[in-house]
Amino acid sequence: MRFVDEYRDKDSAARFADLLQRITTRPWTIMEICGGQTHTIVKYGIESLLPPAITLVHGPGCPVCVTPLEMIDKAIAIASQPDVILTSFGDMLRVPGSQKDLLTVKAEMGNVRMVYSPLDALKIAQENPKKRVVFFGVGFETTAPANAMAVWQARRMGVKNFSLLCSHVLVPPAMEAILSSPSNHVQGFLAAGHVCAIMGYEEYIPLASRYAIPIVVTGFEPLDLLQGIAMTVKQLEEGRHEVENQYTRAVRQEGNVRARRLLQEVFTVSDRAWRGIGIIPSSGFELREEYAAFDAARVFEVGTIAAQESPLCIAGQILQGWKKPYDCSAFGHQCTPEHPLGAPMVSSEGSCAAYYHYRRRQGTPAATP
Amino acid sequence: MTKPPPVDFGAGLNCPIPLTDYPSVLLAHGGGGRLTQQLIQKMFVSQFANEILEPLHDGAVFALDGANLAFSTDSYVVDPVFFPGGDIGALAVNGTVNDLAMCGARPVHLSAGFIIEEGLPMNDLWRIVVSMHNAAQEAGVRIVTGDTKVVEKGKGDRIFINTSGIGTILPGIKIHPRNARPGDKILVNGPIAVHGIAIMSVREGLGFDSAIESDTAPLNGIVATLLAAGEKVHVLRDPTRGGVASSLNEIAESSHVGILLTEESIPLTEEVRGACELLGLDPLYVANEGKFLAFVSPEGADDILARMREHPLGRNAAVIGEVTAGHPGTVLMKSRIGGTRVVDMLSGEQLPRIC
């Protein structure tokens, strides 16, 4: 398949593996930000192609994983009200709240629908004028423009029965939170390519210099990751700390200017709670005052919801790269994709789920390049 | 009149799937993955337990008055009823024919039960019935008994069909999910994931045009040519719901063996690969209808592969992996770039109601 096979070529992968063997002289710890990257790394067995001195740790870039439990409970509370159709992406429906997940609400009440785009939710609202249609929008900067567009169109077209339950988070503040932690041991970042396709990478330049850390904007195919890792290691070995762009076929420094303009029109930056991590200042989007009528959090009165996380779950430490899924005593026993105790086991992009599906246990035969 | 004795809920009448786990049945319980397996084991097997049911083969295999028989049943609820390359009628006939073929049986007679929702256009029903007739003729089976129920509008979804079938097993044929042995080669008769993607491509809300047609077909003909080669074939399985990954996991568990797949060797059409990339689906978990997996002794593999490729339904057959003594119960796959990963059973719901 064109534009896919080129980035999964075995011989090129072997060449990057050779290059990494040659240039790596010391141990380095590199964090890939995005859950999609974690997924590729584990699915293709990329770690087995790296020199043992390189450790990859998995970052907080799984939007489903970092959505607070209270938010899911709020979505469930809204979905349980009369004449509501709650819509979201498939992954979100499976995340357990304190009592149940949205799929269970769907089984009980039949008013939860999976959609592939927030614009589909807007269409449902137009087709069902007597229902209140809510799109539960989570995600990083990547999914934010489509959600902004749905709200923008709803306002322009006067679709008053549509609203957005918004739980958007931003990557650079989370990277800063990780870097400023006293227990941080991340020495290089693979920035999330798709986030940068929207936002560009200007924001990363001051981060790289303030924390003296190389940041390489990286794509999602196996060769993208191998090249991104090689570029990071090269900087580390040479003592440089710059922002570089591996994912040039999708990312420009200024990002997608039209999408950024739309985001600015609809959203404003706010403090945001991250599941397992806590509140990170200026790390999320919320709807601007002009769009309050489309903000499900303001339209629906669901009261304050306090939720209790499982005491066994170490999601916070996993999301910040301090621990790996194997280090969790519940991994694969009390906590499985059918019975997740924490979000990283639920979403297919979560690192616990990726480990569970593709590696199950430590010591699954390593690859032979 | 005497009072009935009080029900003792302590004596085995507690629901084996506690309310705290799943207070109600989810779509994923029918998805063919781990939840389906749990439901079958905890609910059905625990109550219906007997030695014929217990192997959980595609059909029951037993001797009756000296004849070796296979008996199988399946219900069809596919949405939409008509889809590219087939319809619910052809699927209902082929599905049960294939389940019997996977037991090593020659399918003979089928039953057909219809649950029809009030309002189904008569012409649609006629198209489905004609399609069943044609499929039965192609497979060489007869529909010898049936049942019809009509339910109120809103109490069904156009039409549901159940088919059951019986077939005879020739002497000397020992096909069983427990029979996979280390060294066995694993063959598939052509590109996988076609049916599931064909259904997805016409589902409401997906909005992409596609020329992908379902591969639904009766497999008893091609299977008969393999079985004629003697005892080279150890296990047969048609990977419908849950896809190739779930079927292989079931066999690895039943036979207490490991399985190693080679990603590059798994046949996939460009269209299906493209659709899977776009939708974020793993083709190993997408449903098939006209495909089967055969576990074949290493020395017989070349012959069986050649026999498959001679048949119209096996032109693109391939060896996709082998059985190992190591890592019993686990399916591994060597990735395109040389890494190795676990291929787990489908967990949760990948697609709703695909067959």
PDB file of C-alpha atoms in Angstrom, chain A residues 156-293:
ATOM      1  CA  ARG A 156     -23.852  29.716  12.999  1.00  0.00           C
ATOM      2  CA  MET A 157     -26.759  27.475  11.968  1.00  0.00           C
ATOM      3  CA  GLY A 158     -28.651  27.986  15.220  1.00  0.00           C
ATOM      4  CA  VAL A 159     -28.734  24.295  16.182  1.00  0.00           C
ATOM      5  CA  LYS A 160     -29.720  24.966  19.777  1.00  0.00           C
ATOM      6  CA  ASN A 161     -30.134  21.335  20.866  1.00  0.00           C
ATOM      7  CA  PHE A 162     -26.428  20.575  20.346  1.00  0.00           C
ATOM      8  CA  SER A 163     -23.759  20.913  23.005  1.00  0.00           C
ATOM      9  CA  LEU A 164     -20.197  19.828  23.671  1.00  0.00           C
ATOM     10  CA  LEU A 165     -18.981  18.218  26.876  1.00  0.00           C
ATOM     11  CA  CYS A 166     -15.424  19.329  26.520  1.00  0.00           C
ATOM     12  CA  SER A 167     -12.393  17.706  28.111  1.00  0.00           C
ATOM     13  CA  HIS A 168      -9.529  18.933  25.982  1.00  0.00           C
ATOM     14  CA  VAL A 169      -5.957  18.797  27.149  1.00  0.00           C
ATOM     15  CA  LEU A 170      -2.777  20.377  25.809  1.00  0.00           C
ATOM     16  CA  VAL A 171       0.577  18.673  25.379  1.00  0.00           C
ATOM     17  CA  PRO A 172       3.265  21.304  26.105  1.00  0.00           C
ATOM     18  CA  PRO A 173       2.075  22.053  29.688  1.00  0.00           C
ATOM     19  CA  ALA A 174       2.115  18.306  30.427  1.00  0.00           C
ATOM     20  CA  MET A 175       5.679  18.041  29.104  1.00  0.00           C
ATOM     21  CA  GLU A 176       6.649  20.943  31.309  1.00  0.00           C
ATOM     22  CA  ALA A 177       4.986  19.275  34.307  1.00  0.00           C
ATOM     23  CA  ILE A 178       7.026  16.123  33.696  1.00  0.00           C
ATOM     24  CA  LEU A 179      10.274  18.060  33.216  1.00  0.00           C
ATOM     25  CA  SER A 180       9.819  20.204  36.315  1.00  0.00           C
ATOM     26  CA  SER A 181       9.178  17.210  38.562  1.00  0.00           C
ATOM     27  CA  PRO A 182      12.154  16.469  40.873  1.00  0.00           C
ATOM     28  CA  SER A 183      11.910  12.765  40.017  1.00  0.00           C
ATOM     29  CA  ASN A 184      12.050  13.321  36.272  1.00  0.00           C
ATOM     30  CA  HIS A 185      14.493  11.117  34.430  1.00  0.00           C
ATOM     31  CA  VAL A 186      13.378  11.766  30.854  1.00  0.00           C
ATOM     32  CA  GLN A 187      16.338  12.987  28.769  1.00  0.00           C
ATOM     33  CA  GLY A 188      14.713  13.379  25.377  1.00  0.00           C
ATOM     34  CA  PHE A 189      11.212  13.710  23.951  1.00  0.00           C
ATOM     35  CA  LEU A 190       9.553  12.371  20.843  1.00  0.00           C
ATOM     36  CA  ALA A 191       6.852  15.023  20.394  1.00  0.00           C
ATOM     37  CA  ALA A 192       3.477  13.900  19.077  1.00  0.00           C
ATOM     38  CA  GLY A 193       3.434  14.399  15.304  1.00  0.00           C
ATOM     39  CA  HIS A 194      -0.291  14.844  14.881  1.00  0.00           C
ATOM     40  CA  VAL A 195      -0.553  17.406  17.669  1.00  0.00           C
ATOM     41  CA  CYS A 196       2.223  19.353  15.940  1.00  0.00           C
ATOM     42  CA  ALA A 197       0.456  19.054  12.575  1.00  0.00           C
ATOM     43  CA  ILE A 198      -2.193  21.338  14.112  1.00  0.00           C
ATOM     44  CA  MET A 199      -0.190  23.463  16.536  1.00  0.00           C
ATOM     45  CA  GLY A 200       3.262  23.536  14.921  1.00  0.00           C
ATOM     46  CA  TYR A 201       6.306  23.309  17.176  1.00  0.00           C
ATOM     47  CA  GLU A 202       7.156  26.890  18.088  1.00  0.00           C
ATOM     48  CA  GLU A 203       5.947  26.300  21.653  1.00  0.00           C
ATOM     49  CA  TYR A 204       8.573  23.590  22.140  1.00  0.00           C
ATOM     50  CA  ILE A 205      11.552  25.812  21.393  1.00  0.00           C
ATOM     51  CA  PRO A 206      11.612  27.590  24.797  1.00  0.00           C
ATOM     52  CA  LEU A 207      10.949  24.235  26.545  1.00  0.00           C
ATOM     53  CA  ALA A 208      13.949  22.608  24.860  1.00  0.00           C
ATOM     54  CA  SER A 209      16.276  25.413  25.840  1.00  0.00           C
ATOM     55  CA  ARG A 210      14.902  25.956  29.389  1.00  0.00           C
ATOM     56  CA  TYR A 211      15.224  22.282  30.316  1.00  0.00           C
ATOM     57  CA  ALA A 212      18.177  21.507  28.008  1.00  0.00           C
ATOM     58  CA  ILE A 213      16.320  18.630  26.425  1.00  0.00           C
ATOM     59  CA  PRO A 214      16.140  17.522  22.789  1.00  0.00           C
ATOM     60  CA  ILE A 215      12.619  17.401  21.362  1.00  0.00           C
ATOM     61  CA  VAL A 216      12.033  15.637  18.037  1.00  0.00           C
ATOM     62  CA  VAL A 217       8.630  15.941  16.371  1.00  0.00           C
ATOM     63  CA  THR A 218       7.953  12.336  15.349  1.00  0.00           C
ATOM     64  CA  GLY A 219       5.388  10.423  13.279  1.00  0.00           C
ATOM     65  CA  PHE A 220       3.618   7.164  13.937  1.00  0.00           C
ATOM     66  CA  GLU A 221       4.895   4.531  11.524  1.00  0.00           C
ATOM     67  CA  PRO A 222       7.689   2.182  12.628  1.00  0.00           C
ATOM     68  CA  LEU A 223      10.340   3.964  10.549  1.00  0.00           C
ATOM     69  CA  ASP A 224       9.171   7.366  11.811  1.00  0.00           C
ATOM     70  CA  LEU A 225       9.783   6.207  15.353  1.00  0.00           C
ATOM     71  CA  LEU A 226      13.155   4.625  14.613  1.00  0.00           C
ATOM     72  CA  GLN A 227      14.280   7.792  12.849  1.00  0.00           C
ATOM     73  CA  GLY A 228      12.896  10.010  15.640  1.00  0.00           C
ATOM     74  CA  ILE A 229      14.768   7.952  18.227  1.00  0.00           C
ATOM     75  CA  ALA A 230      17.970   8.127  16.152  1.00  0.00           C
ATOM     76  CA  MET A 231      17.674  11.923  15.830  1.00  0.00           C
ATOM     77  CA  THR A 232      17.141  12.250  19.592  1.00  0.00           C
ATOM     78  CA  VAL A 233      20.069   9.991  20.457  1.00  0.00           C
ATOM     79  CA  LYS A 234      22.318  11.869  18.037  1.00  0.00           C
ATOM     80  CA  GLN A 235      21.472  15.165  19.776  1.00  0.00           C
ATOM     81  CA  LEU A 236      22.042  13.620  23.201  1.00  0.00           C
ATOM     82  CA  GLU A 237      25.386  12.115  22.184  1.00  0.00           C
ATOM     83  CA  GLU A 238      26.478  15.454  20.700  1.00  0.00           C
ATOM     84  CA  GLY A 239      25.282  17.430  23.719  1.00  0.00           C
ATOM     85  CA  ARG A 240      22.674  19.386  21.736  1.00  0.00           C
ATOM     86  CA  HIS A 241      19.134  20.219  22.847  1.00  0.00           C
ATOM     87  CA  GLU A 242      17.145  21.485  19.915  1.00  0.00           C
ATOM     88  CA  VAL A 243      13.701  21.065  18.438  1.00  0.00           C
ATOM     89  CA  GLU A 244      13.915  18.991  15.268  1.00  0.00           C
ATOM     90  CA  ASN A 245      11.197  17.768  12.943  1.00  0.00           C
ATOM     91  CA  GLN A 246      11.269  14.147  11.794  1.00  0.00           C
ATOM     92  CA  TYR A 247       7.642  14.270  10.582  1.00  0.00           C
ATOM     93  CA  THR A 248       8.241  16.798   7.792  1.00  0.00           C
ATOM     94  CA  ARG A 249       5.643  15.207   5.543  1.00  0.00           C
ATOM     95  CA  ALA A 250       2.880  16.396   7.900  1.00  0.00           C
ATOM     96  CA  VAL A 251       4.271  19.101  10.178  1.00  0.00           C
ATOM     97  CA  ARG A 252       5.265  22.716   9.543  1.00  0.00           C
ATOM     98  CA  GLN A 253       6.747  24.955  12.211  1.00  0.00           C
ATOM     99  CA  GLU A 254       3.652  27.160  12.324  1.00  0.00           C
ATOM    100  CA  GLY A 255       1.231  24.195  12.165  1.00  0.00           C
ATOM    101  CA  ASN A 256      -2.187  24.500  10.553  1.00  0.00           C
ATOM    102  CA  VAL A 257      -2.888  28.215  10.754  1.00  0.00           C
ATOM    103  CA  ARG A 258      -6.595  27.990   9.869  1.00  0.00           C
ATOM    104  CA  ALA A 259      -7.216  25.307  12.488  1.00  0.00           C
ATOM    105  CA  ARG A 260      -5.379  27.342  15.126  1.00  0.00           C
ATOM    106  CA  ARG A 261      -7.460  30.396  14.284  1.00  0.00           C
ATOM    107  CA  LEU A 262     -10.660  28.379  14.744  1.00  0.00           C
ATOM    108  CA  LEU A 263      -9.419  27.014  18.074  1.00  0.00           C
ATOM    109  CA  GLN A 264      -8.761  30.545  19.239  1.00  0.00           C
ATOM    110  CA  GLU A 265     -12.210  31.664  18.135  1.00  0.00           C
ATOM    111  CA  VAL A 266     -14.040  28.917  20.060  1.00  0.00           C
ATOM    112  CA  PHE A 267     -11.824  27.925  22.990  1.00  0.00           C
ATOM    113  CA  THR A 268      -9.931  29.596  25.766  1.00  0.00           C
ATOM    114  CA  VAL A 269      -7.042  28.039  27.704  1.00  0.00           C
ATOM    115  CA  SER A 270      -7.862  26.904  31.243  1.00  0.00           C
ATOM    116  CA  ASP A 271      -6.460  24.817  34.078  1.00  0.00           C
ATOM    117  CA  ARG A 272      -7.358  21.183  33.652  1.00  0.00           C
ATOM    118  CA  ALA A 273      -7.295  18.046  35.810  1.00  0.00           C
ATOM    119  CA  TRP A 274      -5.463  15.071  34.278  1.00  0.00           C
ATOM    120  CA  ARG A 275      -6.456  11.633  35.444  1.00  0.00           C
ATOM    121  CA  GLY A 276      -3.699  10.126  37.548  1.00  0.00           C
ATOM    122  CA  ILE A 277      -1.624  13.316  37.490  1.00  0.00           C
ATOM    123  CA  GLY A 278      -3.749  16.115  38.946  1.00  0.00           C
ATOM    124  CA  ILE A 279      -4.395  19.693  37.935  1.00  0.00           C
ATOM    125  CA  ILE A 280      -1.901  21.164  35.476  1.00  0.00           C
ATOM    126  CA  PRO A 281      -2.113  24.945  35.053  1.00  0.00           C
ATOM    127  CA  SER A 282      -3.175  26.245  31.627  1.00  0.00           C
ATOM    128  CA  SER A 283      -3.302  22.722  30.224  1.00  0.00           C
ATOM    129  CA  GLY A 284      -6.752  22.521  28.670  1.00  0.00           C
ATOM    130  CA  PHE A 285      -9.349  24.159  26.489  1.00  0.00           C
ATOM    131  CA  GLU A 286     -12.797  25.272  27.532  1.00  0.00           C
ATOM    132  CA  LEU A 287     -15.503  26.964  25.464  1.00  0.00           C
ATOM    133  CA  ARG A 288     -15.450  30.751  25.395  1.00  0.00           C
ATOM    134  CA  GLU A 289     -18.252  32.753  27.015  1.00  0.00           C
ATOM    135  CA  GLU A 290     -19.805  33.441  23.573  1.00  0.00           C
ATOM    136  CA  TYR A 291     -20.313  29.699  23.162  1.00  0.00           C
ATOM    137  CA  ALA A 292     -21.677  29.039  26.677  1.00  0.00           C
ATOM    138  CA  ALA A 293     -25.029  27.960  25.245  1.00  0.00           C
TER     139      ALA A 293
END
